[in-house]
XYZ file of C-alpha atoms in Angstrom:
179
model
C 87.919 134.285 120.020
C 91.318 135.575 121.447
C 91.518 137.926 118.306
C 88.833 139.415 116.604
C 88.604 141.965 113.427
C 84.807 142.877 113.615
C 81.952 145.234 112.334
C 81.460 147.925 114.981
C 77.491 147.586 114.468
C 76.903 150.525 112.710
C 77.160 152.073 109.092
C 78.117 149.859 106.369
C 79.147 146.473 107.247
C 83.135 145.766 107.151
C 84.452 144.789 103.637
C 87.993 143.182 103.541
C 89.399 142.292 99.853
C 92.235 140.357 100.022
C 94.591 139.864 97.306
C 97.679 139.274 99.264
C 98.123 136.726 102.121
C 95.886 136.836 105.530
C 97.574 134.343 107.830
C 96.760 133.348 111.567
C 100.166 132.490 112.829
C 100.678 131.586 116.385
C 98.655 130.456 119.591
C 96.357 127.575 119.978
C 93.708 130.152 120.564
C 91.284 131.476 118.191
C 90.765 134.602 115.771
C 87.611 135.621 114.168
C 87.348 137.717 111.162
C 83.486 139.418 111.403
C 83.906 141.081 108.056
C 82.546 140.461 104.558
C 85.763 138.961 103.280
C 86.546 138.474 99.312
C 89.741 136.474 99.225
C 91.368 136.262 95.659
C 94.720 134.794 96.788
C 95.344 133.300 100.167
C 93.703 132.572 103.853
C 95.976 130.826 105.948
C 95.603 129.089 109.694
C 98.880 127.938 110.928
C 97.846 126.998 114.333
C 94.684 127.307 116.346
C 91.512 128.378 114.981
C 90.740 130.959 112.456
C 86.894 131.456 111.895
C 85.448 133.476 109.042
C 82.188 134.948 110.189
C 81.053 137.488 108.210
C 80.506 135.584 104.691
C 82.004 136.998 101.531
C 83.519 135.039 98.286
C 86.662 133.058 97.668
C 88.256 132.371 94.366
C 91.739 131.793 96.146
C 93.375 129.293 98.388
C 91.914 128.429 101.640
C 94.579 126.532 103.807
C 94.578 124.895 107.182
C 97.989 123.431 108.542
C 97.798 120.395 110.697
C 97.429 122.333 113.791
C 94.607 124.356 112.764
C 91.109 124.689 112.203
C 89.631 126.917 109.414
C 86.034 127.601 110.394
C 83.012 129.128 108.663
C 81.347 130.213 111.414
C 78.802 132.899 110.254
C 77.563 134.512 107.138
C 77.784 132.756 103.408
C 81.031 132.399 101.816
C 80.178 131.875 98.179
C 82.943 129.526 96.355
C 83.733 130.895 92.845
C 85.920 129.568 90.120
C 89.541 128.978 91.433
C 88.598 128.088 94.900
C 91.035 125.944 96.339
C 91.301 123.945 99.802
C 94.751 122.828 100.894
C 96.412 122.018 104.380
C 96.647 118.850 106.809
C 94.145 120.694 109.215
C 90.508 120.741 109.268
C 88.071 122.940 107.239
C 84.485 123.129 109.059
C 81.117 124.626 108.521
C 79.465 125.738 111.915
C 77.321 128.417 112.032
C 77.768 129.792 108.501
C 77.271 128.173 105.025
C 79.120 127.645 101.974
C 77.565 128.484 98.802
C 79.087 126.103 96.043
C 78.646 128.591 92.907
C 81.379 126.754 90.891
C 82.492 123.142 90.749
C 85.032 122.519 93.742
C 87.035 119.684 94.603
C 87.813 119.173 98.230
C 90.970 116.949 98.996
C 91.179 118.187 102.739
C 89.810 117.078 106.024
C 86.241 118.396 106.150
C 83.517 118.818 108.739
C 79.674 119.944 108.296
C 78.976 120.805 112.044
C 75.678 121.908 113.584
C 74.169 124.997 112.604
C 76.524 124.925 109.288
C 74.977 124.724 105.813
C 76.552 123.358 102.637
C 74.595 125.016 99.725
C 74.797 125.980 96.047
C 73.757 125.337 92.608
C 76.966 123.404 91.568
C 78.961 120.307 92.542
C 81.445 120.019 95.743
C 83.444 116.609 95.129
C 84.829 115.453 98.363
C 88.008 112.879 98.071
C 89.098 113.311 101.597
C 87.925 112.592 104.982
C 84.320 114.094 105.585
C 82.320 114.161 108.650
C 78.736 115.004 109.147
C 78.338 116.003 112.673
C 75.321 118.109 112.257
C 73.819 120.863 110.096
C 72.287 120.808 106.646
C 72.977 120.150 103.080
C 70.777 122.160 100.516
C 70.556 123.207 97.217
C 68.015 126.279 97.778
C 68.091 127.529 94.346
C 68.455 123.840 92.615
C 71.083 121.762 90.742
C 73.413 121.364 93.676
C 75.220 118.004 94.256
C 77.668 116.277 96.638
C 80.035 113.841 95.403
C 81.926 111.567 97.849
C 84.618 109.822 95.781
C 85.986 106.284 96.218
C 88.987 107.866 98.115
C 86.912 109.577 100.441
C 86.323 108.684 103.944
C 82.710 109.677 105.115
C 81.444 109.600 108.542
C 78.124 110.666 110.008
C 77.991 110.681 113.583
C 76.825 112.259 116.925
C 73.169 112.695 117.754
C 72.977 116.158 116.255
C 70.279 116.866 113.634
C 71.405 116.586 110.076
C 69.134 117.833 107.150
C 69.316 117.151 103.595
C 67.030 119.363 101.400
C 66.922 119.521 97.543
C 70.726 118.542 97.173
C 71.929 115.236 95.624
C 74.284 113.021 96.865
C 76.328 110.578 94.753
C 78.207 108.075 96.920
C 81.051 106.086 95.642
C 82.566 105.046 99.115
C 81.641 103.617 102.431
C 79.816 105.810 104.661
C 80.354 104.896 108.231
C 77.212 106.047 110.663
C 77.348 106.103 114.337
C 76.240 108.163 117.319
């Protein structure tokens, strides 16, 4: 990453509580937040890659502008009531996990990538583009569901391993499988 806010490796893990705006603004490079991030307002990426690498919780907005990838690259981010995904960019789980603790509807471009996990006891409804290029869909505590609506564009691609454990998938669209 070009820029990183990280835990020093000793003492209590760094916690960042956001009730304002965290913005990754200029530059096509990457920025990494290796903190336990509790977001109650806005995390936004305007350009390049913003990787949330320490887990935490979200009850606010996660925005990825058209020239951005907002990545969940480490730890477990728990989606609480009020979680909202916005922007014309890509939201990606690659190396981290999203724990769907409350019903969430995701209308943006989304990718479950290698080493990523979509988990949780509630329902994730996808209405936009969804790419499954690797990783795991699970409901380790039971009850979790993934729904692809008739407006979703679903692609399962690449030769990477994809695992489905204990999670129910309801599909109402065409799933294109290649690779």
